[in-house]
PDB file of C-alpha atoms in Angstrom:
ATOM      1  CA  UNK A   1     267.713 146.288 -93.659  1.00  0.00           C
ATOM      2  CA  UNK A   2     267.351 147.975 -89.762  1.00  0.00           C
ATOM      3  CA  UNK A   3     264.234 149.947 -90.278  1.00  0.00           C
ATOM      4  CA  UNK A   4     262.433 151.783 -87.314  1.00  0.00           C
ATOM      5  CA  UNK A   5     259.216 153.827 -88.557  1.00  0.00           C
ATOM      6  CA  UNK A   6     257.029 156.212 -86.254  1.00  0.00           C
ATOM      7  CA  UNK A   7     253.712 156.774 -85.464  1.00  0.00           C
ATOM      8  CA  UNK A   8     252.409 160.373 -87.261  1.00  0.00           C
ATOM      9  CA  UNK A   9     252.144 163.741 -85.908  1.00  0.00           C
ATOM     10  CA  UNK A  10     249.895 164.382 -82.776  1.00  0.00           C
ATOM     11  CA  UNK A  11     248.304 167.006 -81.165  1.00  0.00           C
ATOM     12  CA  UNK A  12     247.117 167.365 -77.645  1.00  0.00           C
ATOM     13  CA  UNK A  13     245.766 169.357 -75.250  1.00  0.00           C
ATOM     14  CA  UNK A  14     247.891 170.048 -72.280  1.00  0.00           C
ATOM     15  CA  UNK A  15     247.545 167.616 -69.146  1.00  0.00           C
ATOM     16  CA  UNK A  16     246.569 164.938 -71.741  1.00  0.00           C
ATOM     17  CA  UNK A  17     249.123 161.904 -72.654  1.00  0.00           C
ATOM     18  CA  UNK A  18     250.522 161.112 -75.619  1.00  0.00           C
ATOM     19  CA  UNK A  19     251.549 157.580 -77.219  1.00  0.00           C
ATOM     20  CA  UNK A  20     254.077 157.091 -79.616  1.00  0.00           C
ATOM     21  CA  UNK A  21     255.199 153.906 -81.767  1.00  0.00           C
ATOM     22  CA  UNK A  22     258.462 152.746 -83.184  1.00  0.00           C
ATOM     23  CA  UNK A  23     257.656 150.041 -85.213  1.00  0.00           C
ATOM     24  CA  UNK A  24     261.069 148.266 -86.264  1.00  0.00           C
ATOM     25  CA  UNK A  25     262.112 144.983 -88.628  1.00  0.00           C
ATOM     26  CA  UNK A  26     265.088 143.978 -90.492  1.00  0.00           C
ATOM     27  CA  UNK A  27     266.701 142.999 -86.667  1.00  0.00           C
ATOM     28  CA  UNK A  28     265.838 140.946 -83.577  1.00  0.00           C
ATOM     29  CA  UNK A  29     264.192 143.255 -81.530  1.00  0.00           C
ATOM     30  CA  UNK A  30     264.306 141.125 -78.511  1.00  0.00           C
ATOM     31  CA  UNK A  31     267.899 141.297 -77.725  1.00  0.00           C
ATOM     32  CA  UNK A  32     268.506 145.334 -77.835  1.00  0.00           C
ATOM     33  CA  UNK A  33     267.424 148.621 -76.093  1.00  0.00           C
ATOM     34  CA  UNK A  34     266.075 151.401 -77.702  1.00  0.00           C
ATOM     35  CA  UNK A  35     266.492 154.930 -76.347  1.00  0.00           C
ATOM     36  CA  UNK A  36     263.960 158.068 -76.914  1.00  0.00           C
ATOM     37  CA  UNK A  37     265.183 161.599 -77.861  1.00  0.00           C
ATOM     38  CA  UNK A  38     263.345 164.671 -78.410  1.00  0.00           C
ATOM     39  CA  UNK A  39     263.898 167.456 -79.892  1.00  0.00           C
ATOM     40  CA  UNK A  40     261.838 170.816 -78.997  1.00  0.00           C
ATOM     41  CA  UNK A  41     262.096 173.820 -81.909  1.00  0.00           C
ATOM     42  CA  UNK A  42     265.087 175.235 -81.706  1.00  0.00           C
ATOM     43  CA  UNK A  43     266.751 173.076 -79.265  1.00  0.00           C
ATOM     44  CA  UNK A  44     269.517 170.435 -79.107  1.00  0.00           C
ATOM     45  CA  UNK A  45     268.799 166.903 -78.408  1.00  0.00           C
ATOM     46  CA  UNK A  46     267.385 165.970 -75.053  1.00  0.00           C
ATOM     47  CA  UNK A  47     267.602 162.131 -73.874  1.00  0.00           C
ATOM     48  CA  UNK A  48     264.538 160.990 -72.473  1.00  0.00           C
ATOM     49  CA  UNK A  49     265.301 157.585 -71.293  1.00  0.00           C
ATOM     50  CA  UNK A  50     265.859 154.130 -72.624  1.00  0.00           C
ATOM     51  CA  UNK A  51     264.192 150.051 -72.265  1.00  0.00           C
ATOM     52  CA  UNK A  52     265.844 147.275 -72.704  1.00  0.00           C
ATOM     53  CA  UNK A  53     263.791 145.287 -74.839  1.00  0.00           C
ATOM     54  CA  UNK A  54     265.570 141.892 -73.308  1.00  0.00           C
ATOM     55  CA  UNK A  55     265.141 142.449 -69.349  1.00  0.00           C
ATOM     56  CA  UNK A  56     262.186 145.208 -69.632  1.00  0.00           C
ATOM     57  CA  UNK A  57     264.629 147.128 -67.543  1.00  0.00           C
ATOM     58  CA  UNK A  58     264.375 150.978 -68.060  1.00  0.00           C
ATOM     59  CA  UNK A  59     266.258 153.764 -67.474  1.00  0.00           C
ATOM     60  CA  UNK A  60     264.730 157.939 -67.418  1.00  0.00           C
ATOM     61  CA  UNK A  61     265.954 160.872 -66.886  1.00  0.00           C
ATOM     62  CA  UNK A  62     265.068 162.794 -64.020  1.00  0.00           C
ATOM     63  CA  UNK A  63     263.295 165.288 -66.423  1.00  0.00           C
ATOM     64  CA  UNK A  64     261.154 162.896 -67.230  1.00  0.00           C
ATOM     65  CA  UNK A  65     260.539 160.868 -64.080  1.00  0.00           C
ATOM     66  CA  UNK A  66     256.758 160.014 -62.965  1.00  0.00           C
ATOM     67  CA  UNK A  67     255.973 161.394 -66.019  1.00  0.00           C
ATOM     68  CA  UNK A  68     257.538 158.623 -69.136  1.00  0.00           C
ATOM     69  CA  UNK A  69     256.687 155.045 -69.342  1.00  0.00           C
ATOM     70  CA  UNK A  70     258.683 153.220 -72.299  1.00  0.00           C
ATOM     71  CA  UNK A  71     257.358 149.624 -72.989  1.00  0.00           C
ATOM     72  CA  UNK A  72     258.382 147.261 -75.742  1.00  0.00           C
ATOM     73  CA  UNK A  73     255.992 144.735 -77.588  1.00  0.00           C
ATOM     74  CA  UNK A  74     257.935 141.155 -78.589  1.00  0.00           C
ATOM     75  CA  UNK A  75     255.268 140.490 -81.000  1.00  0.00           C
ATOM     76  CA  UNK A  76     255.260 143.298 -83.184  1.00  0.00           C
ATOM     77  CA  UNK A  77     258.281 144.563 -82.636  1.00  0.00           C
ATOM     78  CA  UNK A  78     257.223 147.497 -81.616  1.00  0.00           C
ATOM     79  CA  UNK A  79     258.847 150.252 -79.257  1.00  0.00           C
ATOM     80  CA  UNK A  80     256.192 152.456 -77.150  1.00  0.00           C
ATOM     81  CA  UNK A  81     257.055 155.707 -75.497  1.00  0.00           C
ATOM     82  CA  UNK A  82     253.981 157.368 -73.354  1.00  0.00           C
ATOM     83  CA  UNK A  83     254.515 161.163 -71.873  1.00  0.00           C
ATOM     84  CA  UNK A  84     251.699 162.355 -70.066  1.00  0.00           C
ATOM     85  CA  UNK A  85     250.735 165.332 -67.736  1.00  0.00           C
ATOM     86  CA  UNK A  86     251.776 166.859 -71.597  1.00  0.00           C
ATOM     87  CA  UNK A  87     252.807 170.720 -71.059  1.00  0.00           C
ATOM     88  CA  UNK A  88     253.309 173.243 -73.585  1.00  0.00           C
ATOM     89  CA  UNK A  89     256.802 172.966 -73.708  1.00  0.00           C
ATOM     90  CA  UNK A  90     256.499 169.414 -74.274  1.00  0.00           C
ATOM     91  CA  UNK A  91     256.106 170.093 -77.881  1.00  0.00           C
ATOM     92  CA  UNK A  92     259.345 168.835 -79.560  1.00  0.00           C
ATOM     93  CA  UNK A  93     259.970 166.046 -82.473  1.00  0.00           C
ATOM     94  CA  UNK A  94     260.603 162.854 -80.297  1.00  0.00           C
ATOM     95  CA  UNK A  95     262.828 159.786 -81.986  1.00  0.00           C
ATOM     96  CA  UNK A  96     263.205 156.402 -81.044  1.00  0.00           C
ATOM     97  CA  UNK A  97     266.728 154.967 -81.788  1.00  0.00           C
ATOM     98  CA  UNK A  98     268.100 151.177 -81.365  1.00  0.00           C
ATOM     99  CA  UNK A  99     270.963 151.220 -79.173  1.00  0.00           C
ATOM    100  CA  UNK A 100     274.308 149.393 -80.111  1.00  0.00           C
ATOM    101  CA  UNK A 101     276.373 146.800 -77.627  1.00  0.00           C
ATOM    102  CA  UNK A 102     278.072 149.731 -76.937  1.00  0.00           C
ATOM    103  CA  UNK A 103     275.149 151.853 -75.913  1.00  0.00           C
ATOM    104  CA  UNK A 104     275.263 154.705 -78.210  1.00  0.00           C
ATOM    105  CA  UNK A 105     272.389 154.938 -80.810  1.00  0.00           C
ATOM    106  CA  UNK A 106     273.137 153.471 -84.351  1.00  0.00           C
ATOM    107  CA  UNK A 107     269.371 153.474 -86.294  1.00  0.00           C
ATOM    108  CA  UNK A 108     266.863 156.102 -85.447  1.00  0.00           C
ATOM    109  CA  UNK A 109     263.627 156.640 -86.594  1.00  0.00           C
ATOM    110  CA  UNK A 110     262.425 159.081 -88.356  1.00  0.00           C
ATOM    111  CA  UNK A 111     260.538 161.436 -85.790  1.00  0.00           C
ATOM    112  CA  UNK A 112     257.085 161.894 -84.371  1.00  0.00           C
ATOM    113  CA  UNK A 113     256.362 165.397 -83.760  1.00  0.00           C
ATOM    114  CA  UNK A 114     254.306 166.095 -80.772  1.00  0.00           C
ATOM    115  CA  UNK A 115     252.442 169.641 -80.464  1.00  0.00           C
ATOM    116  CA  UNK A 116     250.919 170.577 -77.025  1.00  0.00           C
ATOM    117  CA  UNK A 117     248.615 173.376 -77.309  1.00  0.00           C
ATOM    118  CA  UNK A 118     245.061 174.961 -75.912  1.00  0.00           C
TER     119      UNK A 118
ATOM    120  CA  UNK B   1     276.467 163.889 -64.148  1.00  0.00           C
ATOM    121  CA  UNK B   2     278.738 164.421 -66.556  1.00  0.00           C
ATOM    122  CA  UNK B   3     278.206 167.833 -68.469  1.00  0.00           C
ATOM    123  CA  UNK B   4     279.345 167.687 -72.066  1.00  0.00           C
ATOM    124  CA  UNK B   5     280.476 171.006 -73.848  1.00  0.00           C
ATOM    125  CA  UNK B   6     280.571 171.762 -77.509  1.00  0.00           C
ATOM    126  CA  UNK B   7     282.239 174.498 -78.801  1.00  0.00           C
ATOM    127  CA  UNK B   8     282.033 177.095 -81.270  1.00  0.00           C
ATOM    128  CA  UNK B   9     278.568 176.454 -80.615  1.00  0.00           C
ATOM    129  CA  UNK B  10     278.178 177.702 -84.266  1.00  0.00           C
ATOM    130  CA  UNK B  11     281.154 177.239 -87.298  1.00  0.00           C
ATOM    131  CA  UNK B  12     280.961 179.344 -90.669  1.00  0.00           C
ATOM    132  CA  UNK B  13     283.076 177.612 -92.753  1.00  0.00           C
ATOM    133  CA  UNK B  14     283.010 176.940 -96.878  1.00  0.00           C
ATOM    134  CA  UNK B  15     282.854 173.364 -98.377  1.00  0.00           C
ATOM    135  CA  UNK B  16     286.506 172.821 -99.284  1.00  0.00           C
ATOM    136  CA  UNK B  17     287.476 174.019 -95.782  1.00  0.00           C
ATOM    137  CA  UNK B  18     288.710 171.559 -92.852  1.00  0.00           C
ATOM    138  CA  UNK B  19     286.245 171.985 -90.041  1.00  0.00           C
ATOM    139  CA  UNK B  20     287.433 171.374 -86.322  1.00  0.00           C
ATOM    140  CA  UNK B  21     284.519 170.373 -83.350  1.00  0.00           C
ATOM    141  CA  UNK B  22     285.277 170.119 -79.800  1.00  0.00           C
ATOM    142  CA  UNK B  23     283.529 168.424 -76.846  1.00  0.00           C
ATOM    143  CA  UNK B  24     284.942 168.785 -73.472  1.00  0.00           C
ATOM    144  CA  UNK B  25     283.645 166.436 -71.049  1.00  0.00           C
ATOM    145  CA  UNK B  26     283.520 167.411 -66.838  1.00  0.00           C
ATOM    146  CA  UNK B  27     285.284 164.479 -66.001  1.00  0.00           C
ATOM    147  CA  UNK B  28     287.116 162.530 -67.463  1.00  0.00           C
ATOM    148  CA  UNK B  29     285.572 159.373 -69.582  1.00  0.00           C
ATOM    149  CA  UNK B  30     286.652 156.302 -71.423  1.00  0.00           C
ATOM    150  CA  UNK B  31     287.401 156.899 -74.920  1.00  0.00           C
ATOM    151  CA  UNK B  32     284.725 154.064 -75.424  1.00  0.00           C
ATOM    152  CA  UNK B  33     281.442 155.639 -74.351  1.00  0.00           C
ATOM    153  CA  UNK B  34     282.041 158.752 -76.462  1.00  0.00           C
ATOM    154  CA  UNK B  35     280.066 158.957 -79.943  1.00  0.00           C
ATOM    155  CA  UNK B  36     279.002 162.085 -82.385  1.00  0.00           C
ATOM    156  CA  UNK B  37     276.021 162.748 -84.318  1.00  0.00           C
ATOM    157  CA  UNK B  38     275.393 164.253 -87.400  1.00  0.00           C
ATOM    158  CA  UNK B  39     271.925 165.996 -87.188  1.00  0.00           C
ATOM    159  CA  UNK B  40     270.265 167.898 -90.476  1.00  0.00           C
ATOM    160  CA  UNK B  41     266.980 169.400 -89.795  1.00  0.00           C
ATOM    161  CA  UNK B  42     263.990 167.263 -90.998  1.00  0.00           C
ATOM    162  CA  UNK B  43     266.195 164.306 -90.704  1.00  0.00           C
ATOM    163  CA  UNK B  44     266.599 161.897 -88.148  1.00  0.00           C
ATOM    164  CA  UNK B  45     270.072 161.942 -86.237  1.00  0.00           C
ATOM    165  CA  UNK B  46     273.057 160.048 -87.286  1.00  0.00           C
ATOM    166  CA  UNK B  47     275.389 158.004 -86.004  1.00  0.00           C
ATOM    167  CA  UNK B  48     279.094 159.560 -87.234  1.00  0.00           C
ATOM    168  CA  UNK B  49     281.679 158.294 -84.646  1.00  0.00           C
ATOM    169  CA  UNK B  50     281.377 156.079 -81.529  1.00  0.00           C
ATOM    170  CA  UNK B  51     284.486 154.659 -79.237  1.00  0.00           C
ATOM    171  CA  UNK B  52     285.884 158.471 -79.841  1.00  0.00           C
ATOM    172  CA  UNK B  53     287.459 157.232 -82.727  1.00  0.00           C
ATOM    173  CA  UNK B  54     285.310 154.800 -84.963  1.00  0.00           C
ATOM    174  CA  UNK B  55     283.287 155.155 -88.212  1.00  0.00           C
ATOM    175  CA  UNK B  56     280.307 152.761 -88.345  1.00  0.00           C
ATOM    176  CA  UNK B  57     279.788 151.293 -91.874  1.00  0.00           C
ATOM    177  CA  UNK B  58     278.927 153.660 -94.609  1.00  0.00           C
ATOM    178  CA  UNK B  59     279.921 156.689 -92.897  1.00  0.00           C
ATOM    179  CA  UNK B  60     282.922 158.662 -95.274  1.00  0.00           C
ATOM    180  CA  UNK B  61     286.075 158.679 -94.468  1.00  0.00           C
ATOM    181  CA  UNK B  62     286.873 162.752 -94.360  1.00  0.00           C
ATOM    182  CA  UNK B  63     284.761 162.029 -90.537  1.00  0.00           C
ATOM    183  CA  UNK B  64     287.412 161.719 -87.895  1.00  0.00           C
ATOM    184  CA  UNK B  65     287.275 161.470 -84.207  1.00  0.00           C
ATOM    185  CA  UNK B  66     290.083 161.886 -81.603  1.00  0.00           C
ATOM    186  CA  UNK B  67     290.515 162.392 -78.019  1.00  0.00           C
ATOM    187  CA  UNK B  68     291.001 161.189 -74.532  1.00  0.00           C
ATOM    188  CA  UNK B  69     290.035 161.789 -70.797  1.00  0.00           C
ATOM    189  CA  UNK B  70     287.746 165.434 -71.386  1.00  0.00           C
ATOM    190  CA  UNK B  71     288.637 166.794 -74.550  1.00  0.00           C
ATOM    191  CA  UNK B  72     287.519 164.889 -77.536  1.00  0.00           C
ATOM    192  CA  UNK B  73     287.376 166.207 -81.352  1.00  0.00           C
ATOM    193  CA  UNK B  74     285.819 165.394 -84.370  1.00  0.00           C
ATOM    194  CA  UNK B  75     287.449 166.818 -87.546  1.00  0.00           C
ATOM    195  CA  UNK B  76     285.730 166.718 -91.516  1.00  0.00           C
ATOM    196  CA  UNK B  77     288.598 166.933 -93.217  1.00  0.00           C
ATOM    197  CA  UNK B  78     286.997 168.571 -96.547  1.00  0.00           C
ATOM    198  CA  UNK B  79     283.627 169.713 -95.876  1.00  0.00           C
ATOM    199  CA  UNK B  80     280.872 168.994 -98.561  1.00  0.00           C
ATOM    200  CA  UNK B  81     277.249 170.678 -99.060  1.00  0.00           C
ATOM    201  CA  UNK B  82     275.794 168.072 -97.095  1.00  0.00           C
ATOM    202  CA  UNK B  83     277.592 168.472 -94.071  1.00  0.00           C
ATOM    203  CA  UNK B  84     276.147 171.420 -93.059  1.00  0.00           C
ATOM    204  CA  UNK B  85     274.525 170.131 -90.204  1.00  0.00           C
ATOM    205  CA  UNK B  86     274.385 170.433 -86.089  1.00  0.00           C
ATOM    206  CA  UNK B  87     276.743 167.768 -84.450  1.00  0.00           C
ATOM    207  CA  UNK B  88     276.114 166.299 -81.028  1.00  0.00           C
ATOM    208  CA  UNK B  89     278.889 164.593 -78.852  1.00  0.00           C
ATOM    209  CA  UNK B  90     277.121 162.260 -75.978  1.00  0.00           C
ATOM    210  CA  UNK B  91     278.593 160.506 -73.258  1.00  0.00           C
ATOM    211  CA  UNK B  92     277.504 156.704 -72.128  1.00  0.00           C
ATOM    212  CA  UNK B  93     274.496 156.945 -75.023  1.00  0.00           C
ATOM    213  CA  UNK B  94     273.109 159.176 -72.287  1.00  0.00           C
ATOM    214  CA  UNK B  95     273.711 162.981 -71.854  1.00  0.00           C
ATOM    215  CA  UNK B  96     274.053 165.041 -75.326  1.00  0.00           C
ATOM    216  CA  UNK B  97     275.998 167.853 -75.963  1.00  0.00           C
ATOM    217  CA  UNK B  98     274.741 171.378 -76.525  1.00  0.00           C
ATOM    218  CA  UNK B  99     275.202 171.182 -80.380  1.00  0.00           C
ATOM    219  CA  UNK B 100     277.994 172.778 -82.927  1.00  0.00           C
ATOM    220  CA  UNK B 101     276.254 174.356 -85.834  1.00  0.00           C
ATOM    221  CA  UNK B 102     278.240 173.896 -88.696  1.00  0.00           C
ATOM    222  CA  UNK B 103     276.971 176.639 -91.811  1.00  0.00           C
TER     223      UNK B 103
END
């Protein structure tokens, strides 16, 4: 079955960078795009961005621009998302998601919280 | 940019009860880039509805979307404990909603 599992809770100072992983199996990663969403406590859903996995194009949103880098690993299947310059309010529960033919996002991750603090 | 609005932006209902979510879009889209999420804290999001209207596999039956051009709906028909939740309408896979918190 479509499985996409994250790397575990970080914590960072702020101006570092942060990493996250969405290993996935079950699919052929090579042909689809995966999007990243966070989350910050008690917000709704931000979108961050998305890569497709088959062109390397990518897509941010201006929020985010200069700032994300979203690479995708053939090999292992693997989805990255970097954020760096990290700020306080950075600190949210990011998720990776596959997205559909149709673009929207039909398997998600399970979340990766991030906490930026001094 | 298209601005997507949710309202009530919270819905106190019982399970039993028929619950009614709105998303009004600021220009008009195509019924096909429309989707809604089903989002329980601690979980990961899920997919509900995309193309306005469809329910991916697995997803019950008393979920239903409608809607066309900037006012789109998604309706439980007979809410259950587990659908207390916060649902998200998003445009294109892109641009969420502001949430409807359903207790």
């Amino acid at each position: 079955q479509v499985q996409l599992v994250q790397s575990g809770a970080e914590v960072k100072k702020p101006g570092a960078s942060v990493r996250v992983s969405c290993e996935t199996s079950g699919f052929r990663f090579s042909i689809y795009g995966f999007t990243w969403v966070r989350q910050a406590p008690g917000q709704g859903l931000e979108w961050m961005g998305w890569i497709n996995v088959y062109n390397g194009d990518t897509n941010y949103a201006q929020n985010f621009q200069g700032r994300v880098t979203m690479t995708a690993d053939t090999f292992t299947k693997t989805a990255y998302m970097e954020l760096r310059s990290l700020r306080c309010d950075d600190t949210a529960v990011y998720y990776c998601a596959r997205n559909s033919g149709g673009g929207y996002q039909d398997h998600w991750g399970q979340g990766t919280l991030v906490t930026v603090s001094s | 940019e298209i601005v997507l609005t949710q309202s009530p932006g919270t819905l106190s209902l019982s399970p039993g009860e028929r619950a009614t979510l709105s998303c009004r879009t600021s220009q008009s889209v195509t019924s096909n880039n429309l989707a809604w999420y089903q989002h329980t804290p601690g979980r990961a999001p899920r997919l509900l509805i995309y193309g306005a209207s469809r329910r991916p596999t697995g997803i019950p039956d008393r979920f239903s979307g409608s809607g066309s051009g900037t006012d789109f709906t998604l309706t439980i028909s007979r809410l259950e404990s587990e659908d207390f939740a916060v649902y998200y309408c998003q445009h294109l896979g892109l641009t969420f909603g502001g949430g409807t918190k359903l207790e």
